PDB file of N, CA, C and O in Angstrom:
ATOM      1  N   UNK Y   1     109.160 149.620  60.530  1.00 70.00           N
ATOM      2  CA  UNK Y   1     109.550 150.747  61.362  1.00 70.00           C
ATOM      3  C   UNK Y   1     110.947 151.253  61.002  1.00 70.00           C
ATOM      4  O   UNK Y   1     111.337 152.419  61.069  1.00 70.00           O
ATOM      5  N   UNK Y   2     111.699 150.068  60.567  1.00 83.00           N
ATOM      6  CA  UNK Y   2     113.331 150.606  60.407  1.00 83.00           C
ATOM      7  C   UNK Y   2     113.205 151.610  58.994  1.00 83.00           C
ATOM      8  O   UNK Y   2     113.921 152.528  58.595  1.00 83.00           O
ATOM      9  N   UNK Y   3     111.918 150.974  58.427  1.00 85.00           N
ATOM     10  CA  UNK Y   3     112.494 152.369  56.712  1.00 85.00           C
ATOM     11  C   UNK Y   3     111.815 153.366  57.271  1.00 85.00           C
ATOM     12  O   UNK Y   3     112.079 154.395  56.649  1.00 85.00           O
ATOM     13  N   UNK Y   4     110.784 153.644  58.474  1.00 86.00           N
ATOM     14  CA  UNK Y   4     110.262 154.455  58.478  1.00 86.00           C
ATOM     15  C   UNK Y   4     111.301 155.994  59.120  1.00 86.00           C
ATOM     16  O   UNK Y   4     111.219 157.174  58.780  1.00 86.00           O
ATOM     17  N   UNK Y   5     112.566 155.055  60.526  1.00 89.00           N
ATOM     18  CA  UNK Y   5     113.199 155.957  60.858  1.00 89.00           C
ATOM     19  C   UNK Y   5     114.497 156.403  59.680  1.00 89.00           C
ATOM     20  O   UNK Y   5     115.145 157.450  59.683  1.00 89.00           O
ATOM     21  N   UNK Y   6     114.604 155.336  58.790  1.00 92.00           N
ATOM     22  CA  UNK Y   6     115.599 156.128  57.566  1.00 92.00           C
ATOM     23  C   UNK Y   6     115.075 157.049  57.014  1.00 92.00           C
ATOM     24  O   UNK Y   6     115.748 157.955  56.522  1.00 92.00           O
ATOM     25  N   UNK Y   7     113.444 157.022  56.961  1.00 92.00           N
ATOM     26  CA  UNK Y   7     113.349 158.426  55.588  1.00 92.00           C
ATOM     27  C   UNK Y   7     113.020 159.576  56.825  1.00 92.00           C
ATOM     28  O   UNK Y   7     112.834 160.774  56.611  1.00 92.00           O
ATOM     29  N   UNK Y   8     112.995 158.908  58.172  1.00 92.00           N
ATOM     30  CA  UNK Y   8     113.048 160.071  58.995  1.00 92.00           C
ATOM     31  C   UNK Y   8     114.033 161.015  59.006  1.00 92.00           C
ATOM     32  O   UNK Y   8     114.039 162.232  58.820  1.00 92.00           O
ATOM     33  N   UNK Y   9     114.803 160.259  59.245  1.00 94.00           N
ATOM     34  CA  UNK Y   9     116.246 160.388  59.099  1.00 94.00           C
ATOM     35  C   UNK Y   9     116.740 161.426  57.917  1.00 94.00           C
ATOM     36  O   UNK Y   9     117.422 162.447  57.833  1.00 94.00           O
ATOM     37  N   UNK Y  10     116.207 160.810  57.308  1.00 95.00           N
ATOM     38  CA  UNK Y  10     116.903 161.540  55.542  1.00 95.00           C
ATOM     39  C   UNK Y  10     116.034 162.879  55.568  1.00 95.00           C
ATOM     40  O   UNK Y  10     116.690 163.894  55.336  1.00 95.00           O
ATOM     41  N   UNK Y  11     114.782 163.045  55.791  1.00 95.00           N
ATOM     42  CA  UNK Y  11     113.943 164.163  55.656  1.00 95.00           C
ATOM     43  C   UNK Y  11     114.302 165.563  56.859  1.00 95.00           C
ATOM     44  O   UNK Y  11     113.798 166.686  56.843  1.00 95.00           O
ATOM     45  N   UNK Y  12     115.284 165.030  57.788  1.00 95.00           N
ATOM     46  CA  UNK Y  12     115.765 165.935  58.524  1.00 95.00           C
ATOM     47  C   UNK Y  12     117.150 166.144  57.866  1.00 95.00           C
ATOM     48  O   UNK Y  12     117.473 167.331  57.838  1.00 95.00           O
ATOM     49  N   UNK Y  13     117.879 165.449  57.432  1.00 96.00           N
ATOM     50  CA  UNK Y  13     119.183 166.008  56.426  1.00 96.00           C
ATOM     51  C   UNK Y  13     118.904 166.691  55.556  1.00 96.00           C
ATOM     52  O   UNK Y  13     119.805 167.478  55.268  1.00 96.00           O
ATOM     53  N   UNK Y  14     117.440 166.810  54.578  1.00 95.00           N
ATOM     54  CA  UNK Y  14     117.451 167.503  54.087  1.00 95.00           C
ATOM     55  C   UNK Y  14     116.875 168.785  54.201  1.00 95.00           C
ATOM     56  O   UNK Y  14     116.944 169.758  53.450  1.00 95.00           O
ATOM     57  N   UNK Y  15     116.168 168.576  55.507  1.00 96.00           N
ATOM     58  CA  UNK Y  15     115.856 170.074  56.243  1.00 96.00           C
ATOM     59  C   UNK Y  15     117.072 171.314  56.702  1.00 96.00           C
ATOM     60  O   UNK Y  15     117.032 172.536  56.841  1.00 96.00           O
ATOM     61  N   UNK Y  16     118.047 170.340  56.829  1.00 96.00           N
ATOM     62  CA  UNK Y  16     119.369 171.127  56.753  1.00 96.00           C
ATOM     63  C   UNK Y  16     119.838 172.297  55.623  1.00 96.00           C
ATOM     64  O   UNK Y  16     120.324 173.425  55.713  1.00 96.00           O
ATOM     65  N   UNK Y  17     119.463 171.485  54.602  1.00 95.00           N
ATOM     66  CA  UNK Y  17     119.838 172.476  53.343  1.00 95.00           C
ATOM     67  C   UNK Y  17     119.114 173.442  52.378  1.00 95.00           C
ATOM     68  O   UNK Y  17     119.258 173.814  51.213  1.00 95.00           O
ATOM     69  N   UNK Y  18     117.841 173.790  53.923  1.00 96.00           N
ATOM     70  CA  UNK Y  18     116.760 175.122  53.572  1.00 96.00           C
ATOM     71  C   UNK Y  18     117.542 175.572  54.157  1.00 96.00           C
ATOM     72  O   UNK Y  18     118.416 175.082  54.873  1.00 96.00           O
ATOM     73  N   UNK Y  19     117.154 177.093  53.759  1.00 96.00           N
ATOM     74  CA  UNK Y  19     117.659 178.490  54.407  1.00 96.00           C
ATOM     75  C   UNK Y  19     117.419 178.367  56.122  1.00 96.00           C
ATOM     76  O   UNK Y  19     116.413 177.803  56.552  1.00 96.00           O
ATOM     77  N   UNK Y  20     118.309 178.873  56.914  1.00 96.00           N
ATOM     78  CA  UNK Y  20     118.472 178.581  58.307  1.00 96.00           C
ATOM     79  C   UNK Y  20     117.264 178.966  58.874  1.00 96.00           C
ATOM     80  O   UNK Y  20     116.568 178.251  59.595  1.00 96.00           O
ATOM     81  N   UNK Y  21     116.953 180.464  58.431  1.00 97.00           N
ATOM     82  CA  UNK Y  21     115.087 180.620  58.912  1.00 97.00           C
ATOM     83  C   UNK Y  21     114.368 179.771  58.803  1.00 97.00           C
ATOM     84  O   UNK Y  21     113.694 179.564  59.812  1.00 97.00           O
ATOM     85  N   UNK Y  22     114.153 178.997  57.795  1.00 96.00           N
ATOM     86  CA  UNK Y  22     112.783 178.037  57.727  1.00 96.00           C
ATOM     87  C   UNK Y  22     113.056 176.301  58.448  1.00 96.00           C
ATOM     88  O   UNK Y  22     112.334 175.322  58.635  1.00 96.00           O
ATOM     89  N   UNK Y  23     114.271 176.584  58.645  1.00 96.00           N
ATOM     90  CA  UNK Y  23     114.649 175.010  58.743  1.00 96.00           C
ATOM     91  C   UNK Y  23     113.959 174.741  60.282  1.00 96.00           C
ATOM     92  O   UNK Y  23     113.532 173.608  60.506  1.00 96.00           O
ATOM     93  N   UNK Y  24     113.875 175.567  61.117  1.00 97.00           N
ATOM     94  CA  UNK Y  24     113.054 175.048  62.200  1.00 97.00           C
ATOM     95  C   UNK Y  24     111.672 174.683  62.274  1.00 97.00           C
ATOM     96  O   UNK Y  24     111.264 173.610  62.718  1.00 97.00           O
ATOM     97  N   UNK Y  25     110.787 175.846  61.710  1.00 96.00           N
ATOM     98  CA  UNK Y  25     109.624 175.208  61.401  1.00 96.00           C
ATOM     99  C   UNK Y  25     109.377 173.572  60.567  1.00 96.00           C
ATOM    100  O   UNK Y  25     108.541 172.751  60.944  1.00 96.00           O
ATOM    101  N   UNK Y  26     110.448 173.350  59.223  1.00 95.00           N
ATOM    102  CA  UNK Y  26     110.080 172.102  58.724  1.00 95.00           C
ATOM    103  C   UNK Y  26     110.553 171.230  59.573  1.00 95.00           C
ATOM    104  O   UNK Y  26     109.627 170.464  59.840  1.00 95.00           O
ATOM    105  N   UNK Y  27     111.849 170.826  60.348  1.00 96.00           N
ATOM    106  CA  UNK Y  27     111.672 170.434  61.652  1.00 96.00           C
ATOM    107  C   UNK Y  27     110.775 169.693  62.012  1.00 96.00           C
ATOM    108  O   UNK Y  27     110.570 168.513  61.729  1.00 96.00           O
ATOM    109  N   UNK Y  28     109.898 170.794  63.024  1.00 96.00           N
ATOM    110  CA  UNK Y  28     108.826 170.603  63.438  1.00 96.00           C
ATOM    111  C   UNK Y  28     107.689 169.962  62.837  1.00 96.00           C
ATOM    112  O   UNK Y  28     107.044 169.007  63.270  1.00 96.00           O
ATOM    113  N   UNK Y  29     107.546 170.561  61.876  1.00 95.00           N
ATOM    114  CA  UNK Y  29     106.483 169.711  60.933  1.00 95.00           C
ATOM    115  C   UNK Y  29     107.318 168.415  61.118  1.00 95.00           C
ATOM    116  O   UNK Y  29     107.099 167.668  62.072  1.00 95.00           O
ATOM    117  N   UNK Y  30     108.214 168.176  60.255  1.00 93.00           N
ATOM    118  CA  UNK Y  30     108.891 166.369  59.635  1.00 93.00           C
ATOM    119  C   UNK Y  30     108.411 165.824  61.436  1.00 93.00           C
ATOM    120  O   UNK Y  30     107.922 164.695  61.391  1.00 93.00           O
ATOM    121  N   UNK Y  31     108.464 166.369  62.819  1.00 94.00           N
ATOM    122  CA  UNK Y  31     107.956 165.518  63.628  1.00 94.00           C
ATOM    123  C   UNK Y  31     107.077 165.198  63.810  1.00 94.00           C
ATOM    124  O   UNK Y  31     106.663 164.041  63.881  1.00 94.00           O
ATOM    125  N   UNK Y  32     106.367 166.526  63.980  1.00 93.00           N
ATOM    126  CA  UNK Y  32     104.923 166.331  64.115  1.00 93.00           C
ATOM    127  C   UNK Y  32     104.049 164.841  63.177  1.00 93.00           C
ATOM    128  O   UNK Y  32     103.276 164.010  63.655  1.00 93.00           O
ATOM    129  N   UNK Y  33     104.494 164.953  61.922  1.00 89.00           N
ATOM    130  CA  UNK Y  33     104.005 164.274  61.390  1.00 89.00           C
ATOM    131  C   UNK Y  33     104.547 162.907  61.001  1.00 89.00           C
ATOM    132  O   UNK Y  33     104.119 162.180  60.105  1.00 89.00           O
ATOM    133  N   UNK Y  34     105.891 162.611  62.096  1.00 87.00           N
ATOM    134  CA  UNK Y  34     106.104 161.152  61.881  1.00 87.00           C
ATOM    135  C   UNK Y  34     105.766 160.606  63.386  1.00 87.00           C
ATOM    136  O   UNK Y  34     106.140 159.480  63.714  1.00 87.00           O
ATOM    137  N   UNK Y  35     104.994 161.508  64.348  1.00 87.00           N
ATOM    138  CA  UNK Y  35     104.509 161.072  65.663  1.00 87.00           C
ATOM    139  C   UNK Y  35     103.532 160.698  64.947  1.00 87.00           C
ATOM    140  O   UNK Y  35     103.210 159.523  65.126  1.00 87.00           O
ATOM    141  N   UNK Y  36     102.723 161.484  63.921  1.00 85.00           N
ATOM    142  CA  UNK Y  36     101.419 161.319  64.122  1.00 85.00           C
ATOM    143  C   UNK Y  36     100.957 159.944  63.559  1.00 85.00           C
ATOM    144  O   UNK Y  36      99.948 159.314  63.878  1.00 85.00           O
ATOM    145  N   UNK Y  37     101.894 159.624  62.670  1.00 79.00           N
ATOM    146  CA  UNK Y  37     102.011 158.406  61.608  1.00 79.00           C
ATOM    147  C   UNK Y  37     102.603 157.430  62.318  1.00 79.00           C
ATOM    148  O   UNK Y  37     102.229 156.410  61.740  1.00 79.00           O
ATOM    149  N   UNK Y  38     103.180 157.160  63.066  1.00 76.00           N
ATOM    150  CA  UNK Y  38     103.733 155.864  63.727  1.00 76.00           C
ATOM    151  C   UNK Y  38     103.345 154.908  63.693  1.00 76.00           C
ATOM    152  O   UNK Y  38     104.059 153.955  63.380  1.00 76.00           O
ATOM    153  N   UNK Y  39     101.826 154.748  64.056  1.00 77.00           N
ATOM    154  CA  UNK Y  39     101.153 153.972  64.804  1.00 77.00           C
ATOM    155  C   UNK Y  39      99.977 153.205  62.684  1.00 77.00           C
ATOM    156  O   UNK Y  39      98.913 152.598  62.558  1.00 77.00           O
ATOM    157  N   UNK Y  40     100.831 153.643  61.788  1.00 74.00           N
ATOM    158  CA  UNK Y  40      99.853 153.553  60.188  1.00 74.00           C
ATOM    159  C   UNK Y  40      99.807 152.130  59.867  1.00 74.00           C
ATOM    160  O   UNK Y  40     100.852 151.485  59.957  1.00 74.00           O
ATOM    161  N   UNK Y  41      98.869 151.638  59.552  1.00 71.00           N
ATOM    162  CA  UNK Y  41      98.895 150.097  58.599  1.00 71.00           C
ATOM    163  C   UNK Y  41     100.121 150.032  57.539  1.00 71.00           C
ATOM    164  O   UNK Y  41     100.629 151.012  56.994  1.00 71.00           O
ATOM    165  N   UNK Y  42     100.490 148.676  57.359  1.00 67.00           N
ATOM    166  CA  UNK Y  42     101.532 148.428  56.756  1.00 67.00           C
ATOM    167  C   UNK Y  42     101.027 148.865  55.476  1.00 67.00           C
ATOM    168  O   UNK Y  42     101.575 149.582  54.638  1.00 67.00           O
ATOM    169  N   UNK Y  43      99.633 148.192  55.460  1.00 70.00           N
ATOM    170  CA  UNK Y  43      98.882 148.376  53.430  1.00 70.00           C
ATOM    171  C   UNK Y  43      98.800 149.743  53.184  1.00 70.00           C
ATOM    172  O   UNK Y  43      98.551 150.071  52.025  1.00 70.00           O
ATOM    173  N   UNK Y  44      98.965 150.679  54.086  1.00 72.00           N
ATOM    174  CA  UNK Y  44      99.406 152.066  53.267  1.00 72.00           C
ATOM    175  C   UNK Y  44     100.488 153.146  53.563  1.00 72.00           C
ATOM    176  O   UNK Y  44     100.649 154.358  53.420  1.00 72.00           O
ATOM    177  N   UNK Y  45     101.115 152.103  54.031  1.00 81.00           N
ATOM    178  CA  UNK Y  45     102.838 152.785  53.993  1.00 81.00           C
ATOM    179  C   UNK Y  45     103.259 153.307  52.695  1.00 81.00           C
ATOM    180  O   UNK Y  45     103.698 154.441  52.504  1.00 81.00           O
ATOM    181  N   UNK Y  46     103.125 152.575  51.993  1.00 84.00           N
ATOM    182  CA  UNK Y  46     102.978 152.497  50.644  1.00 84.00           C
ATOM    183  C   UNK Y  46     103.105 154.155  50.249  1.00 84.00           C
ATOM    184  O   UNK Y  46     104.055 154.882  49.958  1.00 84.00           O
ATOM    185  N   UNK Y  47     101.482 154.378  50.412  1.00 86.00           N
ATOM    186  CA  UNK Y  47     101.581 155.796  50.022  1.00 86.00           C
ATOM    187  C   UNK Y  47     102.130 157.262  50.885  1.00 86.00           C
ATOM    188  O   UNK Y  47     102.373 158.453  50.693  1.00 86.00           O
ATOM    189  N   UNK Y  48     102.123 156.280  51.886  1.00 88.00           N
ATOM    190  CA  UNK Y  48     102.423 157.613  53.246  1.00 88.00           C
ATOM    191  C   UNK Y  48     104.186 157.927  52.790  1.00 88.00           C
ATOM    192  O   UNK Y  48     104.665 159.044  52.985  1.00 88.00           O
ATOM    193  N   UNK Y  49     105.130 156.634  52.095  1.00 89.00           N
ATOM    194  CA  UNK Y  49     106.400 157.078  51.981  1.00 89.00           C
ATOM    195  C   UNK Y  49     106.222 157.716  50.520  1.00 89.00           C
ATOM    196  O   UNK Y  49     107.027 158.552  50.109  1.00 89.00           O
ATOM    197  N   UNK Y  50     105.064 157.256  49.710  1.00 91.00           N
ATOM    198  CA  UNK Y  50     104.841 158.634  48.612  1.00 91.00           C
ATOM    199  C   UNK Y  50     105.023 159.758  48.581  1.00 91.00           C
ATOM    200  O   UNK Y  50     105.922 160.422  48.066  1.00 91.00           O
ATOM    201  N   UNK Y  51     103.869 160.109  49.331  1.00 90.00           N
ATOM    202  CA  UNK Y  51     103.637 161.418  49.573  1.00 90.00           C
ATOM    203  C   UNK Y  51     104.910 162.283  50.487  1.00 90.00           C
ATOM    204  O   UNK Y  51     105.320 163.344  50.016  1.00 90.00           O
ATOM    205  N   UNK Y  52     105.354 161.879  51.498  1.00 92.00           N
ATOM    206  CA  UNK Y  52     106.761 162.262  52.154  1.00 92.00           C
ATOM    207  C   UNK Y  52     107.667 162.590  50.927  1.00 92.00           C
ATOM    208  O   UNK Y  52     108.308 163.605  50.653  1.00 92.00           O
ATOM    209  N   UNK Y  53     107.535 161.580  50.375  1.00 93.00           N
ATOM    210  CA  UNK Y  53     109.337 161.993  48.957  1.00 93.00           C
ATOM    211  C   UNK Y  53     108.782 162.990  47.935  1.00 93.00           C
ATOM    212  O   UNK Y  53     109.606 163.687  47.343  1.00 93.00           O
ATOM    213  N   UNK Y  54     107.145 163.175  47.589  1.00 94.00           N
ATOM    214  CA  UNK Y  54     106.712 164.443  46.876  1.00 94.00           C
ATOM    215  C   UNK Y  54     106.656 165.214  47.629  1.00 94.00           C
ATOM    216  O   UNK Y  54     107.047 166.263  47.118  1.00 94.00           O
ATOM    217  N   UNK Y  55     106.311 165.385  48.886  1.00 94.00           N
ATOM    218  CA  UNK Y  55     106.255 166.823  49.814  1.00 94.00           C
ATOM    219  C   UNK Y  55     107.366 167.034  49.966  1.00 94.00           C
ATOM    220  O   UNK Y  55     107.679 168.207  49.764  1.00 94.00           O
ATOM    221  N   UNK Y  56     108.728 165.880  50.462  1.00 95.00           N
ATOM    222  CA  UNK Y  56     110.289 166.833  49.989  1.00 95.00           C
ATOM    223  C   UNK Y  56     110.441 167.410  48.733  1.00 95.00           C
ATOM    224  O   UNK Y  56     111.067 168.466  48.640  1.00 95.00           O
ATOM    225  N   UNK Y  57     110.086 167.015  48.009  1.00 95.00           N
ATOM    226  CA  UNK Y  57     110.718 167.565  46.528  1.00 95.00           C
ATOM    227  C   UNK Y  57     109.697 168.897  46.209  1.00 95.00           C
ATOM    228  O   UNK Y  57     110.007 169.786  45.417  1.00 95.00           O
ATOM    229  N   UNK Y  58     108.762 168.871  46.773  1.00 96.00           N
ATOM    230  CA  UNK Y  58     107.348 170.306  46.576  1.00 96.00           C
ATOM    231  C   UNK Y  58     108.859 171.241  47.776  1.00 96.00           C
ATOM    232  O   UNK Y  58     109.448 172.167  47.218  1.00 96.00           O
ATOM    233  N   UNK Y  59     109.147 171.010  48.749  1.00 96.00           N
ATOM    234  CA  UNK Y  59     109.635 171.833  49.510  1.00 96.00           C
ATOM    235  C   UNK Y  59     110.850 172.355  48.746  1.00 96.00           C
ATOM    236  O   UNK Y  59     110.917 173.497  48.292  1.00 96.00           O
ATOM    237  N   UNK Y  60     111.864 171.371  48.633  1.00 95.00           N
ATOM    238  CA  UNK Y  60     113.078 171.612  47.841  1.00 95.00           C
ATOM    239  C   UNK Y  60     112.688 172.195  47.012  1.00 95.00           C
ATOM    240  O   UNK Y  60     112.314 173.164  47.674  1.00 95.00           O
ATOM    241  N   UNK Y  61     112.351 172.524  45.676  1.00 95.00           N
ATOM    242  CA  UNK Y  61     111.393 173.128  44.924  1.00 95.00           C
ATOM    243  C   UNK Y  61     111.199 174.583  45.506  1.00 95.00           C
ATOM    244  O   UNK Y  61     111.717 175.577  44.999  1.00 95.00           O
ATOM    245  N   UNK Y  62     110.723 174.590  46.170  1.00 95.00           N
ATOM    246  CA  UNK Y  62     109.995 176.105  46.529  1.00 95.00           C
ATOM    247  C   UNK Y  62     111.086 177.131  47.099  1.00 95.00           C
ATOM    248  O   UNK Y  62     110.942 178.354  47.090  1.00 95.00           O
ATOM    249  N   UNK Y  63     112.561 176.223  47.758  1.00 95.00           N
ATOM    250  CA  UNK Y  63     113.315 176.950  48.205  1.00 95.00           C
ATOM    251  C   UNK Y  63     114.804 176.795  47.585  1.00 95.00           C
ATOM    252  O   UNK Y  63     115.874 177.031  48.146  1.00 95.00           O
ATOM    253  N   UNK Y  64     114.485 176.159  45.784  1.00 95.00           N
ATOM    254  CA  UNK Y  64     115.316 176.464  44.993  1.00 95.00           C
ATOM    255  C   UNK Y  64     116.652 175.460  45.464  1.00 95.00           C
ATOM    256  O   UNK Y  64     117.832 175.786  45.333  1.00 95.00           O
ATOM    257  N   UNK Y  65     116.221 174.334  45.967  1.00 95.00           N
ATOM    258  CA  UNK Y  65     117.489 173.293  46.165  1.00 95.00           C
ATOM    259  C   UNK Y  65     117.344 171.735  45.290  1.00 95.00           C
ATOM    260  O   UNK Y  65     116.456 170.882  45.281  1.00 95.00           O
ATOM    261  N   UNK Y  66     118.725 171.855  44.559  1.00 94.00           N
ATOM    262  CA  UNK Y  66     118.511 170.580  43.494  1.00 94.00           C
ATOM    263  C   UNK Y  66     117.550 169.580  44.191  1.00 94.00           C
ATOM    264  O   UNK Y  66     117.495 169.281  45.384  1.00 94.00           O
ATOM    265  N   UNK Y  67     116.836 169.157  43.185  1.00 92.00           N
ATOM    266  CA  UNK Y  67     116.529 167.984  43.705  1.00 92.00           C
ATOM    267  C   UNK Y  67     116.745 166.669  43.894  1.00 92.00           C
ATOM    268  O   UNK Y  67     116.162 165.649  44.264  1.00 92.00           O
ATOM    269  N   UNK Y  68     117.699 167.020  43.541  1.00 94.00           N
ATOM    270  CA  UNK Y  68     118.947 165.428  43.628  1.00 94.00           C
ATOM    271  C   UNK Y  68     119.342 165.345  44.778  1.00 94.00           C
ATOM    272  O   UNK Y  68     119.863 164.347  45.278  1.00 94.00           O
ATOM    273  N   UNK Y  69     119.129 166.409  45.321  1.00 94.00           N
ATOM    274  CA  UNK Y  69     119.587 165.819  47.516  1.00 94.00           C
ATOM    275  C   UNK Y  69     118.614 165.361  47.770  1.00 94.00           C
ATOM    276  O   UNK Y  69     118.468 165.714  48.940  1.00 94.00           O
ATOM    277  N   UNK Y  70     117.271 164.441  47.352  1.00 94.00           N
ATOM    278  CA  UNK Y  70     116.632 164.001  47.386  1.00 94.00           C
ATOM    279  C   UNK Y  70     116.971 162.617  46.955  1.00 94.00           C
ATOM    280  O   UNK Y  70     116.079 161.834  47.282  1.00 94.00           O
ATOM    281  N   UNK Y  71     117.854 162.118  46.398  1.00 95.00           N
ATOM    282  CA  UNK Y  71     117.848 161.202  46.052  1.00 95.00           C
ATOM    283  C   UNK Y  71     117.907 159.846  46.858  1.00 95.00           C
ATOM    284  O   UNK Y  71     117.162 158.875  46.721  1.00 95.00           O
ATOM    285  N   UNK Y  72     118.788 159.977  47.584  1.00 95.00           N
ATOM    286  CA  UNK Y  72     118.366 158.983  48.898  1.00 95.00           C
ATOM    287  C   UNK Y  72     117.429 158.902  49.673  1.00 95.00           C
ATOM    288  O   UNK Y  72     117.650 158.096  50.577  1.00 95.00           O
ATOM    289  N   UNK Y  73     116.524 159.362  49.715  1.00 93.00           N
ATOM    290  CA  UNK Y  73     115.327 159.507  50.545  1.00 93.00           C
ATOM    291  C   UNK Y  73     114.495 158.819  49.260  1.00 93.00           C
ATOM    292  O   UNK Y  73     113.946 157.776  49.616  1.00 93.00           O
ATOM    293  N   UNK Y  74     114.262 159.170  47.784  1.00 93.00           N
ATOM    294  CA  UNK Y  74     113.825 158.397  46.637  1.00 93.00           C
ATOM    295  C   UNK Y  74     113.976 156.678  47.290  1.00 93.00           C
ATOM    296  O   UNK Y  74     113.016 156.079  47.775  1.00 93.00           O
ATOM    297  N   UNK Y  75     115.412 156.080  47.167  1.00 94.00           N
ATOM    298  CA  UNK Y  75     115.229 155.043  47.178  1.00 94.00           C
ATOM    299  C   UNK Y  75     115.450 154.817  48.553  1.00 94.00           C
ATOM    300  O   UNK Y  75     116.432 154.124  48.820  1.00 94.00           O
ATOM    301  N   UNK Y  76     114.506 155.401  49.841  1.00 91.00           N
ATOM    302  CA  UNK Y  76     114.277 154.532  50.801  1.00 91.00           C
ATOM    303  C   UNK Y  76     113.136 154.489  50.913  1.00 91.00           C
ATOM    304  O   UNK Y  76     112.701 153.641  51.693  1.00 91.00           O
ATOM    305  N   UNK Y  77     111.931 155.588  50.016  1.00 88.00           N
ATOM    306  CA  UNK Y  77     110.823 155.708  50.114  1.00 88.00           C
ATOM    307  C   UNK Y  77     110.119 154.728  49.256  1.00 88.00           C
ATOM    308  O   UNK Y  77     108.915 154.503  49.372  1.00 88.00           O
ATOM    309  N   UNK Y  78     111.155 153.949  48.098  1.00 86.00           N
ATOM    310  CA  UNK Y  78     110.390 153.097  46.973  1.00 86.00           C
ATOM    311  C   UNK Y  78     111.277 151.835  47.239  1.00 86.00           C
ATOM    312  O   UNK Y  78     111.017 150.899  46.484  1.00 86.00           O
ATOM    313  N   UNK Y  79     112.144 151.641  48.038  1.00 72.00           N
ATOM    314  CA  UNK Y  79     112.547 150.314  48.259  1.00 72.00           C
ATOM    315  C   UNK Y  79     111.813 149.034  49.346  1.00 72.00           C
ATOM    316  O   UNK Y  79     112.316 147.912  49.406  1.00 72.00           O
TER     317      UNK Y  79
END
């Protein structure tokens, strides 16, 4: 649970550094979808902190922010 609230954590810092319009909607999403996940088996955390550190970097990406502010969220999602 504790890495789960760090990459929580980290995935809202980096919601910060979208454009101020969009940053509420991803927000919302990054909650929505760490309510919805709370409750996930340990045997596929695994991929659930996968997919989180590629869907930041698909986002960052789309709204033209290095992807190196990603980098801490990298190693809390693969540590």
């Amino acid at each position: 649970m504790q890495k789960a609230l760090r990459a929580y954590a980290e995935v809202l810092r980096l919601v910060r550094l979208l454009p101020k319009d969009s940053r509420p909607y991803y927000a919302k999403y990054v909650r929505e979808n760490f309510v919805n996940y709370r409750e996930i088996d340990a045997s596929d955390s695994h991929d659930l902190f996968q997919h989180t550190y590629n869907h930041s970097l698909w986002v960052l990406h789309k709204y033209s922010v290095d992807k190196s502010a990603a980098d801490k969220l990298k190693d809390i999602c693969r540590g």
